[in-house]
Short mmCIF file of N, CA, C and O and ligand atoms in Angstrom, two decimals:
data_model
loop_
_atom_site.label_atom_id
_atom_site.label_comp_id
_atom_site.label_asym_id
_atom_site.label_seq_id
_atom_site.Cartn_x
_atom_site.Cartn_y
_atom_site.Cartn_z
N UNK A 1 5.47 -0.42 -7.04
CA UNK A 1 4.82 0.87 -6.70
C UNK A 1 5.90 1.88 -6.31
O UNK A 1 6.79 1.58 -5.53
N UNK A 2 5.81 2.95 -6.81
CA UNK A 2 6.88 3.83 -6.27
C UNK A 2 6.62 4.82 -4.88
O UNK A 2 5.59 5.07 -4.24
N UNK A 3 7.64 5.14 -4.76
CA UNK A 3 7.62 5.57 -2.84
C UNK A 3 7.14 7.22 -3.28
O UNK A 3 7.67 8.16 -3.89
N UNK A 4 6.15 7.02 -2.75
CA UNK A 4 5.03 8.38 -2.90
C UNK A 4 5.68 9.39 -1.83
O UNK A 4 6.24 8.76 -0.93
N UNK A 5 5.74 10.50 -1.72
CA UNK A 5 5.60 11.71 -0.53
C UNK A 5 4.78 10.76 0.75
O UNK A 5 5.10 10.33 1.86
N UNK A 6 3.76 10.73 0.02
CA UNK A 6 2.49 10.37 1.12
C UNK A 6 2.83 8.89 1.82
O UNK A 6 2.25 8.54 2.85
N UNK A 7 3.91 8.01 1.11
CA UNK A 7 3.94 7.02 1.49
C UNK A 7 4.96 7.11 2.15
O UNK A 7 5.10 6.38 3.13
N UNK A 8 5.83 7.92 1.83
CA UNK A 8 6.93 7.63 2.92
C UNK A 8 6.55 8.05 4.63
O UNK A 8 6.96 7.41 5.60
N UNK A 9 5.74 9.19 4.71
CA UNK A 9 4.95 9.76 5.74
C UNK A 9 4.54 8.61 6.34
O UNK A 9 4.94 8.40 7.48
N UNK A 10 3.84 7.84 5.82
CA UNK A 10 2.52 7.00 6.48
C UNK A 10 4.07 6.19 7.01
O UNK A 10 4.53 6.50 8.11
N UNK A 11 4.73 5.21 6.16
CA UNK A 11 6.07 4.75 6.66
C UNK A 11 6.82 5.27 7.89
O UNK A 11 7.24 4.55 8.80
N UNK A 12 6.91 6.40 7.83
CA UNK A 12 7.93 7.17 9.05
C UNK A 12 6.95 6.87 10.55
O UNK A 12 7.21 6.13 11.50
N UNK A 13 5.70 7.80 10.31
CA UNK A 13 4.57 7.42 11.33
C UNK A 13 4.79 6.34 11.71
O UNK A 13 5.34 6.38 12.81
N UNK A 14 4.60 5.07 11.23
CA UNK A 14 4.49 3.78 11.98
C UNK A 14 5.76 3.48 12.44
O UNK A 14 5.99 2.78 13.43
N UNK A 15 6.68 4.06 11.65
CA UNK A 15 7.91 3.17 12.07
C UNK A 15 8.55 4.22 13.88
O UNK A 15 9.18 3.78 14.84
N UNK A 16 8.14 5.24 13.68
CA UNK A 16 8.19 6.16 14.74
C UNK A 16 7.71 6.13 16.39
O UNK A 16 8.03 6.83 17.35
N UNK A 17 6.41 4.51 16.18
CA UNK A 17 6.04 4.34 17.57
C UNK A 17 6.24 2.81 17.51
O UNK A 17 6.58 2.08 16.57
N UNK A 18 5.87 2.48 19.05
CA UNK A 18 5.68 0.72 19.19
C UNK A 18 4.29 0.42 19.81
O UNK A 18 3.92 -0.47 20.58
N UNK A 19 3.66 1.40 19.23
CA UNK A 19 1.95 0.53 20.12
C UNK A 19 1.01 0.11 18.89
O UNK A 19 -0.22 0.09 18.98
N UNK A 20 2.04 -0.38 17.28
CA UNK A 20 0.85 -1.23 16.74
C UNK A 20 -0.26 -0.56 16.48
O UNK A 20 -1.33 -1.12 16.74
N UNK A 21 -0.25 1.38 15.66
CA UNK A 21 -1.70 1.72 15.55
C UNK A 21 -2.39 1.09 15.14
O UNK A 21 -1.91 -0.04 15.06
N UNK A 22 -3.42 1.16 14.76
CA UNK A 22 -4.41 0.58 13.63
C UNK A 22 -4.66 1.66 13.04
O UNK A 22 -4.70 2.75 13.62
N UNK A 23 -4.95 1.42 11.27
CA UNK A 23 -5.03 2.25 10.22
C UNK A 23 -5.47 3.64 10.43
O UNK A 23 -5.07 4.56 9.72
N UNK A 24 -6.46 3.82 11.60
CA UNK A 24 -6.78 5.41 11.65
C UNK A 24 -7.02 5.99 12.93
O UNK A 24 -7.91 6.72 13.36
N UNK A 25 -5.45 5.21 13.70
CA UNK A 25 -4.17 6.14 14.47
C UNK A 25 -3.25 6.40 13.70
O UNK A 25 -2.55 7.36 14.03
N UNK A 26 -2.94 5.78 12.65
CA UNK A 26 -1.74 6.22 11.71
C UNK A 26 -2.32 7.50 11.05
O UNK A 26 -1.79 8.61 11.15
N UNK A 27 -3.37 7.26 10.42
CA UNK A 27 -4.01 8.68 10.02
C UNK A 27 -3.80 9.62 10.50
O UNK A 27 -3.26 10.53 9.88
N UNK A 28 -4.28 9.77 12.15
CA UNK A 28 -4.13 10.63 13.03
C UNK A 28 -2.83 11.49 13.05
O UNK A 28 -2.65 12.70 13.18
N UNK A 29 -1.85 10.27 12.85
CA UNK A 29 -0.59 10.86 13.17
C UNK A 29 0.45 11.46 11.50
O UNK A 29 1.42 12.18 11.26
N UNK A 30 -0.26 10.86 10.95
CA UNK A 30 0.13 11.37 9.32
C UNK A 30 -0.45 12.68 9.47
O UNK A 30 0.31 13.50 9.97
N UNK A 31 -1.43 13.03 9.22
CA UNK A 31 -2.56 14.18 9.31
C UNK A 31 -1.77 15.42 10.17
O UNK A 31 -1.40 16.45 9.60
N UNK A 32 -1.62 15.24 11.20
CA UNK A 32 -0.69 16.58 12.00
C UNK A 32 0.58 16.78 10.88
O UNK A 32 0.38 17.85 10.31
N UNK A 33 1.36 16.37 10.55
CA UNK A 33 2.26 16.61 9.15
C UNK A 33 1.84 17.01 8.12
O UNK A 33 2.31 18.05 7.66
N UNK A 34 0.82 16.29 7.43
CA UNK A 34 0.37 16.26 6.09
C UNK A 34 -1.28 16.41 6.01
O UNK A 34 -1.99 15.46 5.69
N UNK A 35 -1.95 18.07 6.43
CA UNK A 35 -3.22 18.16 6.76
C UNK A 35 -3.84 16.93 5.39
O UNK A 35 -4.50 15.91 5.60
N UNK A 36 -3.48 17.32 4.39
CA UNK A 36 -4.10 16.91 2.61
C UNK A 36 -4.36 15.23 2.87
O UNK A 36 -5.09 14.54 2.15
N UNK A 37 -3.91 14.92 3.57
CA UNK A 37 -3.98 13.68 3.48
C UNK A 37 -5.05 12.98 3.63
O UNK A 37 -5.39 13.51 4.69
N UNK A 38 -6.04 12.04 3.40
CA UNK A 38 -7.21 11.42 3.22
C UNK A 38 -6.96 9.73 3.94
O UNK A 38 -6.11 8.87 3.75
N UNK A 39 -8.41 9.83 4.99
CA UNK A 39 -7.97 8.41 5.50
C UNK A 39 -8.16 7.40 4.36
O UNK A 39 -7.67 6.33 4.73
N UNK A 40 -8.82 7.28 2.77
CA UNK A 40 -8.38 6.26 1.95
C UNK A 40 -7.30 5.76 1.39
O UNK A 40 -7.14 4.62 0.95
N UNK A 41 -6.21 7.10 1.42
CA UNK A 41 -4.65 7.07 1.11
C UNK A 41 -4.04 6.32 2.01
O UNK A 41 -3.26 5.41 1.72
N UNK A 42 -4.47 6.80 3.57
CA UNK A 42 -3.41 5.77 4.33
C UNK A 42 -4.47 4.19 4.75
O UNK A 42 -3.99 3.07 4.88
N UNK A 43 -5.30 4.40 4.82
CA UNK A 43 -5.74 2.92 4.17
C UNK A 43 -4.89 2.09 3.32
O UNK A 43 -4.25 1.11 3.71
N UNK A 44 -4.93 2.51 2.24
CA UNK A 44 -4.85 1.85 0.84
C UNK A 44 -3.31 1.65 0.81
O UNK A 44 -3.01 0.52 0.43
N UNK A 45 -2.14 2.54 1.14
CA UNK A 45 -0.84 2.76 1.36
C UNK A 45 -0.72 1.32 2.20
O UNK A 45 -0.45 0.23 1.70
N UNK A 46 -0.87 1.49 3.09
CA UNK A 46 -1.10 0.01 4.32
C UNK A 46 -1.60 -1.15 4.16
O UNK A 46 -1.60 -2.11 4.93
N UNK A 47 -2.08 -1.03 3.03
CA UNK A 47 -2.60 -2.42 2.71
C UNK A 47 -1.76 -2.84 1.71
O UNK A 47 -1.31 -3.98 1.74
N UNK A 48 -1.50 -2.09 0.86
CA UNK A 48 -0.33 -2.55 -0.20
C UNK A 48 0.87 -2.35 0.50
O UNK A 48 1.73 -2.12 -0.35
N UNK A 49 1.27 -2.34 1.46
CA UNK A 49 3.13 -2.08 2.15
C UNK A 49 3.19 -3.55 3.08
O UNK A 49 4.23 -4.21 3.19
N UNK A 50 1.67 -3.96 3.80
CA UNK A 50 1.31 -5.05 4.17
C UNK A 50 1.97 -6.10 3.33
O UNK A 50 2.99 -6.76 3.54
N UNK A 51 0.85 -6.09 1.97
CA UNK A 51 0.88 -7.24 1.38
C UNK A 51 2.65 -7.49 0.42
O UNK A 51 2.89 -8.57 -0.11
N UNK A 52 3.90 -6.03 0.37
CA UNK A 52 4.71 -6.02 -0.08
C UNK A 52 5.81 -6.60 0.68
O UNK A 52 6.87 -6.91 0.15
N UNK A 53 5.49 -6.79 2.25
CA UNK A 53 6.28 -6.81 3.28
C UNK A 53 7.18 -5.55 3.68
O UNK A 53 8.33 -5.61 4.09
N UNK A 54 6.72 -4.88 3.56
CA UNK A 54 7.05 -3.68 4.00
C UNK A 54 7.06 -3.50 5.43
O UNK A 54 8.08 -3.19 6.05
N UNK A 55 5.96 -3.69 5.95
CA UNK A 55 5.39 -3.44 7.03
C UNK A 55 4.52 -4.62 7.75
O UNK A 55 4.43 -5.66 7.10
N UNK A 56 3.91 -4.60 8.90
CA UNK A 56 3.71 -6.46 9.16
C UNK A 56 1.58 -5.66 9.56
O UNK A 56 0.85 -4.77 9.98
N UNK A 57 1.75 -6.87 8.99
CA UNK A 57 -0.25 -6.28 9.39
C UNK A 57 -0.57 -7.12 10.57
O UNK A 57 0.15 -8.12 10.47
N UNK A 58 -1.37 -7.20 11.76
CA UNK A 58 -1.79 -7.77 12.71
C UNK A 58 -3.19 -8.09 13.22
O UNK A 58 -3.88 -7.54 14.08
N UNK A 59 -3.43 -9.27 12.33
CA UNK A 59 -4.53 -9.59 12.48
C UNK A 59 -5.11 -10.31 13.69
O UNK A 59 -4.43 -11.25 14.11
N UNK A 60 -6.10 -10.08 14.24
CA UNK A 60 -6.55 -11.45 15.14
C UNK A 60 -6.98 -10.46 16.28
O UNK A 60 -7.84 -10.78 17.10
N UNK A 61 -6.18 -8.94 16.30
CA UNK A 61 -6.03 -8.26 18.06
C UNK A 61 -7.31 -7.36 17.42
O UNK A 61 -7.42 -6.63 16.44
N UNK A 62 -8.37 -7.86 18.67
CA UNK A 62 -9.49 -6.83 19.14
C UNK A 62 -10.54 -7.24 17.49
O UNK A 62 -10.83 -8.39 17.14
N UNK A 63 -10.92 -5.99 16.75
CA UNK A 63 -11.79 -5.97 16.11
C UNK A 63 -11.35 -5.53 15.08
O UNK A 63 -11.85 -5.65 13.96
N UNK A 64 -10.00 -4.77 15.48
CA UNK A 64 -9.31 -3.70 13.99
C UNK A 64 -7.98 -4.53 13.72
O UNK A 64 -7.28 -5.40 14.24
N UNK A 65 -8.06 -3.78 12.65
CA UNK A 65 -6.59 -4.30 12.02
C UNK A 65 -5.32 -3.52 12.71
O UNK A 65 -5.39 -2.30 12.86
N UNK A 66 -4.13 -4.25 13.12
CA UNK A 66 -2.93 -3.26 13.22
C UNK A 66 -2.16 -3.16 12.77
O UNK A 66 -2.08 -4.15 12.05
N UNK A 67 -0.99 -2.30 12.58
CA UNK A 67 0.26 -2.61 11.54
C UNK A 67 1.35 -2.10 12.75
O UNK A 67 1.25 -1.45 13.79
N UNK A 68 2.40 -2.74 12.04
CA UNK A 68 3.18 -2.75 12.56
C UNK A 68 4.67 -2.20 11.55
O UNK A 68 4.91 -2.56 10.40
N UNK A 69 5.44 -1.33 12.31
CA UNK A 69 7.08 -0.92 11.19
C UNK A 69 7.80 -2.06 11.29
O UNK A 69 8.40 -2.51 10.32
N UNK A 70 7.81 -2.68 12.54
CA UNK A 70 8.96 -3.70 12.70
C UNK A 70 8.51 -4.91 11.87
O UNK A 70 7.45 -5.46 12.18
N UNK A 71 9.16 -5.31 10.99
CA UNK A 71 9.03 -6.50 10.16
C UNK A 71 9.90 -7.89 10.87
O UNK A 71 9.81 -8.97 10.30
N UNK A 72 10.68 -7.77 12.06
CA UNK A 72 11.17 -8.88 12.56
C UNK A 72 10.78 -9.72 12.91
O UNK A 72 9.80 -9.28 13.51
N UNK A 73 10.77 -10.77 13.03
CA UNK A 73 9.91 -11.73 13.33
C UNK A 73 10.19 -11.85 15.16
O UNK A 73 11.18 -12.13 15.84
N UNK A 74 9.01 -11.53 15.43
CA UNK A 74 8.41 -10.84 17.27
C UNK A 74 7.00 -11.42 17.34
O UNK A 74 6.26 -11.48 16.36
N UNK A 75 6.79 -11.71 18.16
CA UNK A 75 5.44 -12.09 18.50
C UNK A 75 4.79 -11.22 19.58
O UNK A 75 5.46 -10.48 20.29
N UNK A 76 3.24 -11.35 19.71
CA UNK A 76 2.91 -9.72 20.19
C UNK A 76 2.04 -10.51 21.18
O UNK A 76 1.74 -11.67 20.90
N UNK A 77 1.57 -9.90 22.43
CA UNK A 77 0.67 -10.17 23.75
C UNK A 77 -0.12 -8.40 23.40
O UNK A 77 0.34 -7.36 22.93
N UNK A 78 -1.38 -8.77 23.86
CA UNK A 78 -2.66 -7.97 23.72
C UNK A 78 -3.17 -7.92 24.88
O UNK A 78 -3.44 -9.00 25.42
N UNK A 79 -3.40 -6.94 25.44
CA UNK A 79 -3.78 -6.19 27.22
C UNK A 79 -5.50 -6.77 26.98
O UNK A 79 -6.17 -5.94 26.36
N UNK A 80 -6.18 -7.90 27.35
CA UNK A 80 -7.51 -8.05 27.49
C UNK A 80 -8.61 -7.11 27.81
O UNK A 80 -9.71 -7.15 27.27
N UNK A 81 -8.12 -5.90 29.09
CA UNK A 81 -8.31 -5.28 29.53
C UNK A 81 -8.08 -3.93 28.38
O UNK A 81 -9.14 -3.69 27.80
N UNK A 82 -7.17 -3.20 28.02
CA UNK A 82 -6.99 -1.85 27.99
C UNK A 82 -6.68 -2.16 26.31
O UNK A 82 -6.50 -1.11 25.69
N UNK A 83 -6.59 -3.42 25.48
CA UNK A 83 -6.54 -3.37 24.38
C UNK A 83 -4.98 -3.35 24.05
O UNK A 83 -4.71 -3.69 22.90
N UNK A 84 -3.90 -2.99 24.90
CA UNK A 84 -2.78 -2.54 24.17
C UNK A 84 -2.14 -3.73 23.70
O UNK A 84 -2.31 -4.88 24.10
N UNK A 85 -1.08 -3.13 22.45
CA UNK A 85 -0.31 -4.71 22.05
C UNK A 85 1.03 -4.23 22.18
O UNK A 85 1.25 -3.06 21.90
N UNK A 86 1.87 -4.90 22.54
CA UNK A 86 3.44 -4.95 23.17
C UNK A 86 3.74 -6.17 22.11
O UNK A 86 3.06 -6.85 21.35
N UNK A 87 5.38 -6.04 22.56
CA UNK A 87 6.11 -6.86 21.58
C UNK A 87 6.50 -8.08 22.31
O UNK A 87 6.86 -7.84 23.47
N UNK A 88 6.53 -9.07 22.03
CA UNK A 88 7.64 -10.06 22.77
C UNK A 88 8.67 -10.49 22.08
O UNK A 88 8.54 -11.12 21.03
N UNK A 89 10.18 -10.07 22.82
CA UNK A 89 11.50 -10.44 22.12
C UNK A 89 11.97 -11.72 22.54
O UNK A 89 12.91 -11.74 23.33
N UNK A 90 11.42 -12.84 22.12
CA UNK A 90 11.96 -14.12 22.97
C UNK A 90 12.07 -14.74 21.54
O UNK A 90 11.42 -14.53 20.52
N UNK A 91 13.38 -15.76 21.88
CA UNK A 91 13.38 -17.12 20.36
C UNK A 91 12.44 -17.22 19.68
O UNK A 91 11.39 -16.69 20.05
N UNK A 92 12.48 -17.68 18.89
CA UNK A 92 11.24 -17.63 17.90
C UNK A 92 10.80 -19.78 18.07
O UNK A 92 11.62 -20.67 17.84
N UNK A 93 9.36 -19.97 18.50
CA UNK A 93 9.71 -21.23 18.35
C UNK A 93 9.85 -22.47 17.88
O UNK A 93 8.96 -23.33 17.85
N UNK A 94 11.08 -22.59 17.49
CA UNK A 94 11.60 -23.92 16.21
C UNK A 94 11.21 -25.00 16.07
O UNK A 94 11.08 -25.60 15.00
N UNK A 95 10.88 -25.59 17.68
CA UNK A 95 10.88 -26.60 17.75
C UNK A 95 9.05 -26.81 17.25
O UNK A 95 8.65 -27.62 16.41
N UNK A 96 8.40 -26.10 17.84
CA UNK A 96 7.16 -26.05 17.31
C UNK A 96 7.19 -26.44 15.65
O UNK A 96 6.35 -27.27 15.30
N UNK A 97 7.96 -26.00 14.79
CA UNK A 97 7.67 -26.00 13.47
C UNK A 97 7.83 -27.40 12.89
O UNK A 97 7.07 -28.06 12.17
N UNK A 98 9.27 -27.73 13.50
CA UNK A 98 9.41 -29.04 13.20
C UNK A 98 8.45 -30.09 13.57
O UNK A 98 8.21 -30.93 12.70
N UNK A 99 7.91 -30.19 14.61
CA UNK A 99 6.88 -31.19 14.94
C UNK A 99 5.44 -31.55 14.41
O UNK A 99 4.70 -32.53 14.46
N UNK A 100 5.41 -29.79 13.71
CA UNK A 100 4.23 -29.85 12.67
C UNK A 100 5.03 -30.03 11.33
O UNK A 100 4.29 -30.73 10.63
N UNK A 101 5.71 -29.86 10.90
CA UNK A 101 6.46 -30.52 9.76
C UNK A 101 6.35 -31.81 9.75
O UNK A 101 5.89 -32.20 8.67
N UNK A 102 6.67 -33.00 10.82
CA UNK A 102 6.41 -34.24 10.87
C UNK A 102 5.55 -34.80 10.92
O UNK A 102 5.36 -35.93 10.45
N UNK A 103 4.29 -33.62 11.96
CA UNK A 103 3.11 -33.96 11.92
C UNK A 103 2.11 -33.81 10.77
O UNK A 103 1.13 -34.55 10.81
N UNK A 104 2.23 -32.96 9.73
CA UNK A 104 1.56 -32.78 8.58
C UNK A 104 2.30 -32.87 6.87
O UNK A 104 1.76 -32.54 5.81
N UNK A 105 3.61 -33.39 7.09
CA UNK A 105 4.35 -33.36 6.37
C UNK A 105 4.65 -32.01 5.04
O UNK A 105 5.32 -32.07 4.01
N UNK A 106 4.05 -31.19 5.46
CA UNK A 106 4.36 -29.43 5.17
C UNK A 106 5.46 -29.85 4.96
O UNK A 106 5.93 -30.98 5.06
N UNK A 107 6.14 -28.33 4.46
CA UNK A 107 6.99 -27.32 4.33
C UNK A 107 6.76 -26.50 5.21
O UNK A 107 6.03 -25.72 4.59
N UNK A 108 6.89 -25.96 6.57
CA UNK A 108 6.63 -25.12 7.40
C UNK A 108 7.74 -24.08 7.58
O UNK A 108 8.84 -24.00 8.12
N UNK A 109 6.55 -22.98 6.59
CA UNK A 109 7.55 -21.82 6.05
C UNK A 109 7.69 -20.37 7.12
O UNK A 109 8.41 -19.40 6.89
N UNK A 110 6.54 -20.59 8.63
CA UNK A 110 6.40 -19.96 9.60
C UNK A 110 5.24 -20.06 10.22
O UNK A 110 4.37 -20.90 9.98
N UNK A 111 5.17 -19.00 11.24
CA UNK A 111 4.06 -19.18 12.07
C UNK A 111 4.09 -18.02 12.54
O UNK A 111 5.10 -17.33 12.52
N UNK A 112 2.54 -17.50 13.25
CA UNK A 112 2.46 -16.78 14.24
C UNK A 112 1.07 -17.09 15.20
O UNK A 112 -0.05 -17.55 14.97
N UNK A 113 1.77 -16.58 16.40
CA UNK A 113 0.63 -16.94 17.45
C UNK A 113 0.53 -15.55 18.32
O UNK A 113 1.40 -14.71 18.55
N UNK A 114 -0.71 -15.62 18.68
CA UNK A 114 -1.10 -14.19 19.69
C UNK A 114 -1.22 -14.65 21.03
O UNK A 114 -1.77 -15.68 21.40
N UNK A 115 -0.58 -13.70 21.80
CA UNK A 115 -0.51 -13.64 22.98
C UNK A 115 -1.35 -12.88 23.38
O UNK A 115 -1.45 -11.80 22.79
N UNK A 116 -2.38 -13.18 24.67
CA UNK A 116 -3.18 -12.61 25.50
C UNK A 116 -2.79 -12.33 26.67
O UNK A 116 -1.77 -12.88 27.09
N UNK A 117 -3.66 -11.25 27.64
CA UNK A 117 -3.00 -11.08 28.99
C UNK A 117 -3.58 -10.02 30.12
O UNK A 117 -4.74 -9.61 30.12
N UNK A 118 -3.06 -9.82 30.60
CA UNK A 118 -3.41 -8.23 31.61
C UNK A 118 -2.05 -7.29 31.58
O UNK A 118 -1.26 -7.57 32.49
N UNK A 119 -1.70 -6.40 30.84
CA UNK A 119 -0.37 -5.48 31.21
C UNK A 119 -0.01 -5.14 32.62
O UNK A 119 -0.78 -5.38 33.56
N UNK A 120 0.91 -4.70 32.72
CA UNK A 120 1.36 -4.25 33.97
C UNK A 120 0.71 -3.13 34.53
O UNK A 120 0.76 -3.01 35.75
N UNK A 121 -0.01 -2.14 33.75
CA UNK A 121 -0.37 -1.26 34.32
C UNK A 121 -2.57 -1.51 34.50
O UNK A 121 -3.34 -0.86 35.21
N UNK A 122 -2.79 -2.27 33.87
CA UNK A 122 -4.06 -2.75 34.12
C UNK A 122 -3.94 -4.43 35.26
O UNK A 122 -4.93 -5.12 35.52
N UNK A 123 -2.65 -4.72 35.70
CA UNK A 123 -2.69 -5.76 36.70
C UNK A 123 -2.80 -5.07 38.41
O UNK A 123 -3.32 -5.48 39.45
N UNK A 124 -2.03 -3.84 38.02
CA UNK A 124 -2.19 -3.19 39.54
C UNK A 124 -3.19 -2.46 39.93
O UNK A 124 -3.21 -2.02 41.08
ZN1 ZN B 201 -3.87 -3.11 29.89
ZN1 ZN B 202 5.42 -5.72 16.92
#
Protein backbone atom coordinates (compact mmCIF):
# COMPACT_ATOMS: atom_id res chain seq x y z
CA UNK A 1 0.00 0.00 0.00
CA UNK A 2 1.50 3.25 -0.59
CA UNK A 3 1.99 6.03 2.12
CA UNK A 4 -1.06 8.23 1.43
CA UNK A 5 -1.04 12.17 2.69
CA UNK A 6 -3.83 10.89 4.87
CA UNK A 7 -1.81 8.08 6.09
CA UNK A 8 1.06 9.58 7.07
CA UNK A 9 -1.21 12.09 9.28
CA UNK A 10 -3.10 9.32 10.96
CA UNK A 11 0.80 7.84 11.53
CA UNK A 12 2.25 11.13 12.98
CA UNK A 13 -1.06 11.50 15.33
CA UNK A 14 -0.48 8.26 17.01
CA UNK A 15 2.99 8.27 17.02
CA UNK A 16 2.80 11.92 18.68
CA UNK A 17 1.05 10.70 22.06
CA UNK A 18 1.37 7.72 24.69
CA UNK A 19 -2.25 7.21 25.90
CA UNK A 20 -3.08 4.37 23.26
CA UNK A 21 -6.14 6.37 21.45
CA UNK A 22 -8.64 4.29 20.14
CA UNK A 23 -9.61 4.74 16.44
CA UNK A 24 -11.86 7.84 17.02
CA UNK A 25 -9.38 9.80 19.32
CA UNK A 26 -7.05 9.45 16.48
CA UNK A 27 -9.75 10.89 14.32
CA UNK A 28 -10.15 13.60 16.63
CA UNK A 29 -6.71 14.44 16.45
CA UNK A 30 -6.16 13.89 12.58
CA UNK A 31 -9.31 16.08 11.94
CA UNK A 32 -7.85 19.45 13.68
CA UNK A 33 -5.00 19.11 10.74
CA UNK A 34 -6.86 17.56 8.06
CA UNK A 35 -10.72 18.96 8.40
CA UNK A 36 -11.44 16.41 4.86
CA UNK A 37 -10.73 13.65 6.62
CA UNK A 38 -13.51 10.92 7.26
CA UNK A 39 -13.69 8.64 10.37
CA UNK A 40 -13.78 5.49 7.63
CA UNK A 41 -10.27 6.62 6.33
CA UNK A 42 -8.76 6.56 9.69
CA UNK A 43 -10.55 3.45 10.53
CA UNK A 44 -9.55 1.59 7.60
CA UNK A 45 -5.75 3.26 7.54
CA UNK A 46 -5.47 1.51 11.19
CA UNK A 47 -6.54 -1.50 10.46
CA UNK A 48 -4.34 -2.12 7.56
CA UNK A 49 -0.98 -0.41 9.43
CA UNK A 50 -2.20 -2.90 12.34
CA UNK A 51 -2.29 -5.86 10.35
CA UNK A 52 1.24 -4.52 8.32
CA UNK A 53 2.98 -4.00 11.65
CA UNK A 54 3.20 -0.72 11.38
CA UNK A 55 1.59 0.13 14.31
CA UNK A 56 0.52 -2.34 17.34
CA UNK A 57 -3.42 -2.75 17.79
CA UNK A 58 -4.60 -3.41 21.50
CA UNK A 59 -6.98 -5.64 22.00
CA UNK A 60 -8.59 -6.93 25.23
CA UNK A 61 -8.58 -2.97 27.05
CA UNK A 62 -12.22 -1.87 27.91
CA UNK A 63 -14.69 -2.35 24.94
CA UNK A 64 -12.70 -0.43 22.08
CA UNK A 65 -9.95 -1.14 20.18
CA UNK A 66 -6.51 0.79 20.76
CA UNK A 67 -3.52 1.43 18.74
CA UNK A 68 -0.60 2.07 19.55
CA UNK A 69 2.88 4.02 17.43
CA UNK A 70 5.26 2.16 19.55
CA UNK A 71 5.77 -1.21 17.92
CA UNK A 72 8.35 -2.39 20.76
CA UNK A 73 7.63 -5.04 22.41
CA UNK A 74 6.07 -3.27 26.01
CA UNK A 75 3.39 -4.57 27.77
CA UNK A 76 0.52 -2.25 28.87
CA UNK A 77 -1.54 -1.98 32.56
CA UNK A 78 -5.20 -0.46 32.13
CA UNK A 79 -6.55 2.07 35.03
CA UNK A 80 -9.89 -0.20 36.09
CA UNK A 81 -11.13 2.87 37.29
CA UNK A 82 -10.46 5.86 34.73
CA UNK A 83 -9.82 3.43 31.69
CA UNK A 84 -6.28 4.76 30.99
CA UNK A 85 -3.50 2.49 29.42
CA UNK A 86 0.25 3.21 30.29
CA UNK A 87 3.18 1.37 29.15
CA UNK A 88 5.28 -1.02 31.10
CA UNK A 89 9.13 -0.95 30.31
CA UNK A 90 10.25 -4.08 32.16
CA UNK A 91 12.13 -7.45 30.43
CA UNK A 92 10.07 -9.01 28.39
CA UNK A 93 9.21 -12.51 29.97
CA UNK A 94 11.50 -15.37 28.57
CA UNK A 95 11.30 -17.55 30.87
CA UNK A 96 7.53 -17.77 30.56
CA UNK A 97 7.96 -18.79 26.85
CA UNK A 98 10.20 -21.44 27.34
CA UNK A 99 8.13 -23.36 29.81
CA UNK A 100 5.23 -23.21 27.45
CA UNK A 101 7.49 -24.34 24.70
CA UNK A 102 8.12 -27.52 26.84
CA UNK A 103 4.85 -27.47 28.00
CA UNK A 104 3.05 -27.62 24.58
CA UNK A 105 5.86 -28.37 22.44
CA UNK A 106 5.14 -25.03 20.15
CA UNK A 107 7.34 -22.87 18.55
CA UNK A 108 6.66 -19.94 20.87
CA UNK A 109 6.95 -17.09 18.55
CA UNK A 110 5.56 -14.47 21.49
CA UNK A 111 3.17 -13.38 23.78
CA UNK A 112 1.21 -10.73 25.27
CA UNK A 113 -0.50 -10.23 28.51
CA UNK A 114 -2.64 -7.25 29.97
CA UNK A 115 -2.10 -5.66 32.92
CA UNK A 116 -4.86 -4.38 35.21
CA UNK A 117 -4.89 -1.87 38.08
CA UNK A 118 -5.74 1.52 39.78
CA UNK A 119 -3.24 4.48 38.39
CA UNK A 120 -1.71 6.75 40.55
CA UNK A 121 -3.94 9.39 40.13
CA UNK A 122 -7.31 7.32 40.64
CA UNK A 123 -5.37 5.48 43.87
CA UNK A 124 -5.29 8.83 45.80
ZN1 LIG B 1 -7.14 5.75 36.69
ZN1 LIG C 1 2.21 0.95 24.41
Amino acid sequence: MRMTKQRTAILEALKSVKTHPTADEVYEMVRSVNPRISLGTVYRNLEAMASEGVIQKLEGFGSKKRFDGDISRHYHIECIRCGRVDDIFIDQLMDIEKKIQTATNYKVTGHSIEFVGICPSCKT
